[in-house]
PDB file of C-alpha atoms in Angstrom:
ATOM      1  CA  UNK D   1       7.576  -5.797 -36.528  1.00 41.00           C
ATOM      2  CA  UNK D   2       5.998  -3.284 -34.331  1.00 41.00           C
ATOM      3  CA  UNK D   3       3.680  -4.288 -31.235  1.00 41.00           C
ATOM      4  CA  UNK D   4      -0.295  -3.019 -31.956  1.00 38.00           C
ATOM      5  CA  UNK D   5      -0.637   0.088 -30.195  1.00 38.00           C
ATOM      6  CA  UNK D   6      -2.464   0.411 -27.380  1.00 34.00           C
ATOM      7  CA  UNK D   7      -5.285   2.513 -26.226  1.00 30.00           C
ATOM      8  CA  UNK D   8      -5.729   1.378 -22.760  1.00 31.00           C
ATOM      9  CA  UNK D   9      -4.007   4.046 -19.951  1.00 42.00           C
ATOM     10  CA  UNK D  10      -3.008   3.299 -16.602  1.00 46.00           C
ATOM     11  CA  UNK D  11      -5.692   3.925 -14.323  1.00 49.00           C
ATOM     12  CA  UNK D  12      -5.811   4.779 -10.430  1.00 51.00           C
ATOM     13  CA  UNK D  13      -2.897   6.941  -9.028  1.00 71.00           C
ATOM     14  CA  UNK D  14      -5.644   8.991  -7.514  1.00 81.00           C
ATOM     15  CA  UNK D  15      -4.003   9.588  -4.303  1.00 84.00           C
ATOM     16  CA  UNK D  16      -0.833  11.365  -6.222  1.00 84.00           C
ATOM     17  CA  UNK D  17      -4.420  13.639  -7.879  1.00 89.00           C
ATOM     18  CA  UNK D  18      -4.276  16.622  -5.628  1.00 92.00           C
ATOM     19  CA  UNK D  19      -8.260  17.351  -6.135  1.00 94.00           C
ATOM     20  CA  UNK D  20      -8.329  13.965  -4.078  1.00 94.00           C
ATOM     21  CA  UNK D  21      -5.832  15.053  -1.515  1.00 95.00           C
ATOM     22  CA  UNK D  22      -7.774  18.069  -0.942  1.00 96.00           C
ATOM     23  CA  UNK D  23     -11.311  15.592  -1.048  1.00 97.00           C
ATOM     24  CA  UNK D  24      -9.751  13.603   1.617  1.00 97.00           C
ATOM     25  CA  UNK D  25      -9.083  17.014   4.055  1.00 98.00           C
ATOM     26  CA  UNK D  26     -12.909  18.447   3.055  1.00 98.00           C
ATOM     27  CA  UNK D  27     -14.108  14.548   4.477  1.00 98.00           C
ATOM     28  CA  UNK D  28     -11.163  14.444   7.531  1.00 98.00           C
ATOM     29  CA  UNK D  29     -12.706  18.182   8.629  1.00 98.00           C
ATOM     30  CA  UNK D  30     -16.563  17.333   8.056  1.00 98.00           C
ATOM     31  CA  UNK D  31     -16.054  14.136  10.108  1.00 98.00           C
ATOM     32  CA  UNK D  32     -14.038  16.030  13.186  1.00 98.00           C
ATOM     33  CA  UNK D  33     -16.806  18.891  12.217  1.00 98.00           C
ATOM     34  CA  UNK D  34     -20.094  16.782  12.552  1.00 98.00           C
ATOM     35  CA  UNK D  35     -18.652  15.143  15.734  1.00 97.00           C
ATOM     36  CA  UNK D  36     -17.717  18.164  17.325  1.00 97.00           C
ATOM     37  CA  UNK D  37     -20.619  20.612  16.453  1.00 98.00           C
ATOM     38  CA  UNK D  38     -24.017  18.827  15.843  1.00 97.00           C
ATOM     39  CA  UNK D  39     -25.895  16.557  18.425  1.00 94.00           C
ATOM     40  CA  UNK D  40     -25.658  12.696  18.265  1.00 92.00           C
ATOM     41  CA  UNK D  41     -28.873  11.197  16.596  1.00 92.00           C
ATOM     42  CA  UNK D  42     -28.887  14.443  14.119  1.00 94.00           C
ATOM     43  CA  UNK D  43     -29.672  13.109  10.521  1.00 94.00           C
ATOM     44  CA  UNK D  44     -27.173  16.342   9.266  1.00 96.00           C
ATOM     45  CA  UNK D  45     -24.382  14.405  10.807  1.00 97.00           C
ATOM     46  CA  UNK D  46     -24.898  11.140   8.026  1.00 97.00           C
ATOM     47  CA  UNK D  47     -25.781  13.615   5.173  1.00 97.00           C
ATOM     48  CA  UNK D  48     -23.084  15.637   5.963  1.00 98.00           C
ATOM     49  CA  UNK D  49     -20.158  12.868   6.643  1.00 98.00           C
ATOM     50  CA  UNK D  50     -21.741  10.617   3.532  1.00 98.00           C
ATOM     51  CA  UNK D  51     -21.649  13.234   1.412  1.00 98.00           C
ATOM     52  CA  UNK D  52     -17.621  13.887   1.616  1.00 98.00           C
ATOM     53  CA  UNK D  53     -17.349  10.949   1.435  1.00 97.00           C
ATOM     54  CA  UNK D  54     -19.015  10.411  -1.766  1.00 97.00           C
ATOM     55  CA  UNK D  55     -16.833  13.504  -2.960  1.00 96.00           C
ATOM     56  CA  UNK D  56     -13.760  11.368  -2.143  1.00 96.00           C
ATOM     57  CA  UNK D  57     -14.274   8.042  -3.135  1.00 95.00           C
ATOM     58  CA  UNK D  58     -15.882   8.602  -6.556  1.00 94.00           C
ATOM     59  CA  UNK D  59     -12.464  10.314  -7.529  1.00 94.00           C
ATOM     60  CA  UNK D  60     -11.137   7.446  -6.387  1.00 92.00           C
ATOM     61  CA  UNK D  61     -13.675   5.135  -8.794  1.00 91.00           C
ATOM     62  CA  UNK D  62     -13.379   7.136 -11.659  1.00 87.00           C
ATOM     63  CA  UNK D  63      -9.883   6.919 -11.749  1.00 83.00           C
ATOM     64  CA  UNK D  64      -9.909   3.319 -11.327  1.00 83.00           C
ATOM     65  CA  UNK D  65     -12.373   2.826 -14.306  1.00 77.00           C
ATOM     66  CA  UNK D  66     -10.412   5.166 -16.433  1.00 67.00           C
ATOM     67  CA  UNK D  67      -8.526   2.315 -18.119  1.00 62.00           C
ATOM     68  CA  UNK D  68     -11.569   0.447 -19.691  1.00 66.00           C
ATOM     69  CA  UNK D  69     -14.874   3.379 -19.857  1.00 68.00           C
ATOM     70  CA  UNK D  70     -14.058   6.741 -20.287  1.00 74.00           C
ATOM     71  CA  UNK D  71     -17.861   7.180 -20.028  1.00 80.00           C
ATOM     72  CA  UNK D  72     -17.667   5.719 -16.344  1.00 84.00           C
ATOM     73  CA  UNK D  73     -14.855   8.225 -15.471  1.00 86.00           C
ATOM     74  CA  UNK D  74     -16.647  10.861 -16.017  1.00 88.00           C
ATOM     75  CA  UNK D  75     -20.076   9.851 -14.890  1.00 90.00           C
ATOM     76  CA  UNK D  76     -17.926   9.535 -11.450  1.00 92.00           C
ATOM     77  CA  UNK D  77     -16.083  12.796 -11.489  1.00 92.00           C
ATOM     78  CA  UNK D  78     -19.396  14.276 -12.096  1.00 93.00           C
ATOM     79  CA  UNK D  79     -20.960  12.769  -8.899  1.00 95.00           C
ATOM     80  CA  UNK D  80     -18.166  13.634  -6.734  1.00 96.00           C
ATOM     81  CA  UNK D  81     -18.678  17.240  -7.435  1.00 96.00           C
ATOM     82  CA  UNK D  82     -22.355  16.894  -7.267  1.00 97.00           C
ATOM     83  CA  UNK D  83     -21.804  15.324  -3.786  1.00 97.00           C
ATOM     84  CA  UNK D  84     -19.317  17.921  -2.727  1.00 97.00           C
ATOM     85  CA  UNK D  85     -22.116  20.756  -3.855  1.00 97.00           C
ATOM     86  CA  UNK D  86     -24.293  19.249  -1.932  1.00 98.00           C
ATOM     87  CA  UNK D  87     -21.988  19.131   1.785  1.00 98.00           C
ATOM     88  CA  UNK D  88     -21.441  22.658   0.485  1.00 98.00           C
ATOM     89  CA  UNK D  89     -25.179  23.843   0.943  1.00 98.00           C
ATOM     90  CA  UNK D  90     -24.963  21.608   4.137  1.00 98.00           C
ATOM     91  CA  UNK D  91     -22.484  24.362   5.759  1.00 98.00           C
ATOM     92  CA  UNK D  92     -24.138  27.540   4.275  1.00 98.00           C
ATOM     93  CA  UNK D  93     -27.519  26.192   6.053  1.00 97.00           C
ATOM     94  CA  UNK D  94     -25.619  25.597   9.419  1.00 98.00           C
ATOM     95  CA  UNK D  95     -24.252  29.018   9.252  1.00 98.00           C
ATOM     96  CA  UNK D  96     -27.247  30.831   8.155  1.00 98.00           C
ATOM     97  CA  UNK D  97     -29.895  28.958  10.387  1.00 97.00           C
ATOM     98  CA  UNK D  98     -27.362  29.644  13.633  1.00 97.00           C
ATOM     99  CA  UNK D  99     -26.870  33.432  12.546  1.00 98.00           C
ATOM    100  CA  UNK D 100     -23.394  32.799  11.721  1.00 98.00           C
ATOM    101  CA  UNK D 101     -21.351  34.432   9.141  1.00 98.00           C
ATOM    102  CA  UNK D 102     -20.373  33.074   5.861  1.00 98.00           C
ATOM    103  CA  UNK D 103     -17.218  34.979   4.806  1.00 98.00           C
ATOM    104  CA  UNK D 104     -17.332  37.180   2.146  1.00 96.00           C
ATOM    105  CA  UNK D 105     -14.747  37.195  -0.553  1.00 94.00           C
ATOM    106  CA  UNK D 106     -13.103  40.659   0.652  1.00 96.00           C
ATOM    107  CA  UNK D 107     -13.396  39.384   4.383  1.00 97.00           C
ATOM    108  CA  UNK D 108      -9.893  39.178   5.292  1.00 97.00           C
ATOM    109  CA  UNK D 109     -10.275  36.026   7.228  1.00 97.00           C
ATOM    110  CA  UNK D 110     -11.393  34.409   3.578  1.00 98.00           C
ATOM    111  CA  UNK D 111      -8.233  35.873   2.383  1.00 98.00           C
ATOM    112  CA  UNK D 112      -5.954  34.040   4.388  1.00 97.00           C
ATOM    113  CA  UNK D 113      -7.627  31.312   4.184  1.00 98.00           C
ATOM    114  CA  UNK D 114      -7.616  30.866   0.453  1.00 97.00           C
ATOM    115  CA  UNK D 115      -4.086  31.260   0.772  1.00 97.00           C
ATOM    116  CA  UNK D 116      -3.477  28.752   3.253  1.00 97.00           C
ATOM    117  CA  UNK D 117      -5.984  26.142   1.403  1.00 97.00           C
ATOM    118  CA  UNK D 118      -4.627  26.930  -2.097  1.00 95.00           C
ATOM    119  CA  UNK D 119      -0.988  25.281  -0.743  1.00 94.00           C
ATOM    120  CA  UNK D 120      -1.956  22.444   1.666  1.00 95.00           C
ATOM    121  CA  UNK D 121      -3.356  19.122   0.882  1.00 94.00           C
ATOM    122  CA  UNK D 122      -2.927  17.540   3.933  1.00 96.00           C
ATOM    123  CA  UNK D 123      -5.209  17.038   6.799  1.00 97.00           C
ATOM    124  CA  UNK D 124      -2.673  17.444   9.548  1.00 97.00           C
ATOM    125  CA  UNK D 125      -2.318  21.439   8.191  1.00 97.00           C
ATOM    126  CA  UNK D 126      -5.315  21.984   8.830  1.00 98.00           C
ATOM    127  CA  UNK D 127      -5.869  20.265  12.694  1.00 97.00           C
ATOM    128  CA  UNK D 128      -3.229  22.283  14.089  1.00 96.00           C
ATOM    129  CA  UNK D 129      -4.906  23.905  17.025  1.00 95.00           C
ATOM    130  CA  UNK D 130      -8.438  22.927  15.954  1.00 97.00           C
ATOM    131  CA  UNK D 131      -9.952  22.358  18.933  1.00 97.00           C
ATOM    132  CA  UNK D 132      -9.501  26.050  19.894  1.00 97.00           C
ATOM    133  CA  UNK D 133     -11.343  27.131  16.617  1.00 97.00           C
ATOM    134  CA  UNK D 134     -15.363  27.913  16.780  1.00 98.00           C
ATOM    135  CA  UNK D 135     -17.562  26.133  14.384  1.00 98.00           C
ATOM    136  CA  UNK D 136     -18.549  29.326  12.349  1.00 98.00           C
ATOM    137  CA  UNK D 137     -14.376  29.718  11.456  1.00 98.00           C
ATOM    138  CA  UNK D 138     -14.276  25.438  10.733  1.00 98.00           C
ATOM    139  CA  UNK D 139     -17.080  26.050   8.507  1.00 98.00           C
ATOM    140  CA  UNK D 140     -15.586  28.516   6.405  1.00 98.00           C
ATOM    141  CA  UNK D 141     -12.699  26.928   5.857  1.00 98.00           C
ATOM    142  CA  UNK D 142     -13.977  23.950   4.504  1.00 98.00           C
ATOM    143  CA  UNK D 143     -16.294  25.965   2.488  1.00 98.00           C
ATOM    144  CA  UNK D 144     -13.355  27.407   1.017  1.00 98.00           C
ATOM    145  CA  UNK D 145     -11.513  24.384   0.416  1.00 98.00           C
ATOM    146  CA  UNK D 146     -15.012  22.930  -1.532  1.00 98.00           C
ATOM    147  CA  UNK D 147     -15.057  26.027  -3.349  1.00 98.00           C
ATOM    148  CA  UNK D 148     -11.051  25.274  -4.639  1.00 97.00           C
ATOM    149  CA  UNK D 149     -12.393  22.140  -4.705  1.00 97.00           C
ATOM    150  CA  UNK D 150     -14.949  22.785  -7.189  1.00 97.00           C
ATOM    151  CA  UNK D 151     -12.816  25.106  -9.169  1.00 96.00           C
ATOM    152  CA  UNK D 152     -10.007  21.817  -9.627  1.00 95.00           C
ATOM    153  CA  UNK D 153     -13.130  19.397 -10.720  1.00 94.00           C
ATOM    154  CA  UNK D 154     -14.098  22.051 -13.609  1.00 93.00           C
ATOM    155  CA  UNK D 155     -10.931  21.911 -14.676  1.00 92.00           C
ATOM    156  CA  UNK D 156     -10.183  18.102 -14.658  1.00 90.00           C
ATOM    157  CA  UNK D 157     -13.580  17.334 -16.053  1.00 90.00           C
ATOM    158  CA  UNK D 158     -13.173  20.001 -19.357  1.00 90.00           C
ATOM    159  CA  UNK D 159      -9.845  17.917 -19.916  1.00 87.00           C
ATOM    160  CA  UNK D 160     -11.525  14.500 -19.524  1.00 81.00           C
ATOM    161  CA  UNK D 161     -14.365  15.758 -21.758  1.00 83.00           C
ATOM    162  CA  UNK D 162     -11.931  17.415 -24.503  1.00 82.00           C
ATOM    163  CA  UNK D 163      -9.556  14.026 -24.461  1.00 74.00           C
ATOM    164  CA  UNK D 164     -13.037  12.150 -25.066  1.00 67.00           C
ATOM    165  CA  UNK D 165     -14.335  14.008 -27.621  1.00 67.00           C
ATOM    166  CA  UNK D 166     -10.552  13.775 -29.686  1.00 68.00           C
ATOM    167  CA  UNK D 167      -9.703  10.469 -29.157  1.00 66.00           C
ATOM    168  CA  UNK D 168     -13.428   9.090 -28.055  1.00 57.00           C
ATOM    169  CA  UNK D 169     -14.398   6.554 -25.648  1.00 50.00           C
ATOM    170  CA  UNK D 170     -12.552   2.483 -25.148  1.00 53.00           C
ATOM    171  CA  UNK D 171     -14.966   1.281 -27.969  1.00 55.00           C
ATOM    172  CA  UNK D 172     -13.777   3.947 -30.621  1.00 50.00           C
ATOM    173  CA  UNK D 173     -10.251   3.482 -28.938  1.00 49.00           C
ATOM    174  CA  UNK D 174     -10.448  -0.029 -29.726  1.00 50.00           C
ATOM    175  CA  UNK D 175     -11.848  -0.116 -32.740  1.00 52.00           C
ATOM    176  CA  UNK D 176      -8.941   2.280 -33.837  1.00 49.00           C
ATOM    177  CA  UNK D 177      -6.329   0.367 -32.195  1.00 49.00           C
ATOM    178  CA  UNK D 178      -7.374  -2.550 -34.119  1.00 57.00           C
ATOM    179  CA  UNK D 179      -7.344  -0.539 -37.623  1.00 57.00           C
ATOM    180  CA  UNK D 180      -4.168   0.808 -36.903  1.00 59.00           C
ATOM    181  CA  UNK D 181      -2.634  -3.142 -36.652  1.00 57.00           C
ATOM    182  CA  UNK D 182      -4.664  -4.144 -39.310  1.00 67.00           C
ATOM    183  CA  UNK D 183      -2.992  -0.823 -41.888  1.00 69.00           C
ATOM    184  CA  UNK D 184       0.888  -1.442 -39.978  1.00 73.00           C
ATOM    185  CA  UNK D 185       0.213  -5.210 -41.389  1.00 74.00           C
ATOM    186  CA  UNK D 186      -1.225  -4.357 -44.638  1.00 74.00           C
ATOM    187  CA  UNK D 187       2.148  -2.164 -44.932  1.00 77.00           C
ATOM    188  CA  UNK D 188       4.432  -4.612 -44.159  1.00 76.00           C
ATOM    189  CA  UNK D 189       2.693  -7.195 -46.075  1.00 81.00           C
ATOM    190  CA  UNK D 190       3.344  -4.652 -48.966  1.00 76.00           C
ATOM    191  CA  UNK D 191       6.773  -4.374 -48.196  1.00 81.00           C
ATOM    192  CA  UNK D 192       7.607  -7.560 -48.089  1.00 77.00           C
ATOM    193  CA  UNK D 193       6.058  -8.240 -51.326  1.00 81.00           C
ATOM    194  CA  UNK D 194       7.990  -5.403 -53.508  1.00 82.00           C
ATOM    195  CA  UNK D 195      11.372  -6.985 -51.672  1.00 81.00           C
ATOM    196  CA  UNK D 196       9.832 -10.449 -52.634  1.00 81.00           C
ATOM    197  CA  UNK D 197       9.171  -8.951 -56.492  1.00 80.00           C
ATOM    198  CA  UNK D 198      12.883  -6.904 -56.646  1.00 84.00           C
ATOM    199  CA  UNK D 199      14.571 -10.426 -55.678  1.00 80.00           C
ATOM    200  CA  UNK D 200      12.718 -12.121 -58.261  1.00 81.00           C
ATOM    201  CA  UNK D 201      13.512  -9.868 -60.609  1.00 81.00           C
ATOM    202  CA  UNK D 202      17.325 -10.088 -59.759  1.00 81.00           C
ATOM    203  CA  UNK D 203      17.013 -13.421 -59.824  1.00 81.00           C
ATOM    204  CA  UNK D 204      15.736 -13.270 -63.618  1.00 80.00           C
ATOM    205  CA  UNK D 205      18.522 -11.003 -64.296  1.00 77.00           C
ATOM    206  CA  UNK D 206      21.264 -13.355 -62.713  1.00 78.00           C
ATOM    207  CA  UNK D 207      19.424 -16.679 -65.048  1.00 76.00           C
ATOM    208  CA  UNK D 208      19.882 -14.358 -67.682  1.00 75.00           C
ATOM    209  CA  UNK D 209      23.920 -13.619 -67.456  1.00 73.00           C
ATOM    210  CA  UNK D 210      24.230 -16.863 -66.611  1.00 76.00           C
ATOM    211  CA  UNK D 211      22.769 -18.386 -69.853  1.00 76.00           C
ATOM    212  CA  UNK D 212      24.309 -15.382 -71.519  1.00 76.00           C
ATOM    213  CA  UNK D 213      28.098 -16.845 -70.255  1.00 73.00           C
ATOM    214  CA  UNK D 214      26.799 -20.775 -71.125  1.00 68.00           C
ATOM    215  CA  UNK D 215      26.288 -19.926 -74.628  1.00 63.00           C
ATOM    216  CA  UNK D 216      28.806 -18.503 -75.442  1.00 56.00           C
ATOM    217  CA  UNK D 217      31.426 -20.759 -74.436  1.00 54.00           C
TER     218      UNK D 217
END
């Protein structure tokens, strides 16, 4: 007999997600950036850090919860790309309030640097020789990788919401998991039933030849 099917996944594995890889460097840079660049006792620096962070670790949440609410998952997802607008507007205000320049999408410098950001996920790429960039070139990177960022989130979140709209949430899951036993039971219960009726019948038929031969003896 087949086992029930199930409809719980796996959950975590977020590090292996490379929208969290690429969380983790936005947070890694806005820590090194905050420290570096604003003054100690600054209430931008908290905002700032807390809001990466929130980018990062709700990925991390919402991947752990994907295994029993679907709902949570993407409640989660949905806050870490809230939180990541949010550090997003934090670096546009530092730029613009400092007369800095926010690179424009022709800028060369924005160029490369969409290049560069599109292919590493790893924090060490990007603190190679740090210390010798300004803050208005720190900032626009990580204002590139939040914009990549955000791109990766829309994606991942139209395929959460499509797989939850086809196959529903753990409840509908559930309750479908349990029909399905219930109808592979019913089935077999059927089959075993016709075998149970073609033996009786061949049974009958056996009786039969044998008081057939008895009577004629």
């Amino acid at each position: 007999m087949e086992a029930p099917r199930t409809f719980l996944h796996k959950g975590g594995g977020y590090e292996n997600l490379k929208v969290f890889k690429k969380a983790t460097v936005i947070y890694d840079l806005t820590f090194y950036f905050t420290q570096r660049f604003l003054t100690r006792g600054d209430r931008t620096i908290d905002q700032m850090v807390q809001a990466a962070r929130s980018g990062k670790q709700n990925i991390a949440e919402g991947s752990a919860a994907s295994s029993t609410s679907s709902e949570t998952e993407l409640k989660l997802m949905n806050v870490a790309r809230a939180s990541m607008q949010e550090l997003l507007v934090d670096y546009e205000d530092y730029l613009r309030v400092r007369n800095l320049q926010i690179w424009s999408l022709k800028d060369e410098r924005a160029v490369k640097t969409r290049e560069f950001c599109k292919h590493h996920v790893e924090t060490a790429d990007f603190m190679v020789d740090i210390d010798r960039r300004s803050d208005e070139t720190i900032a626009n990177i990580t204002l590139t990788l939040i914009h990549q960022f955000d791109s990766m989130m829309r994606r991942l979140l139209n395929a959460l919401q499509k797989n939850f709209v086809e196959k529903g949430g753990i409840r509908e899951q559930m309750t479908a998991a349990r029909l399905g036993y219930r109808n592979e039971q019913k089935a077999r219960i059927a089959e075993l039933e016709a075998e149970n009726a073609q033996l009786k019948a061949r049974i009958a038929e056996l009786e039969g030849l044998l008081r057939e031969k008895g009577g004629g003896r």
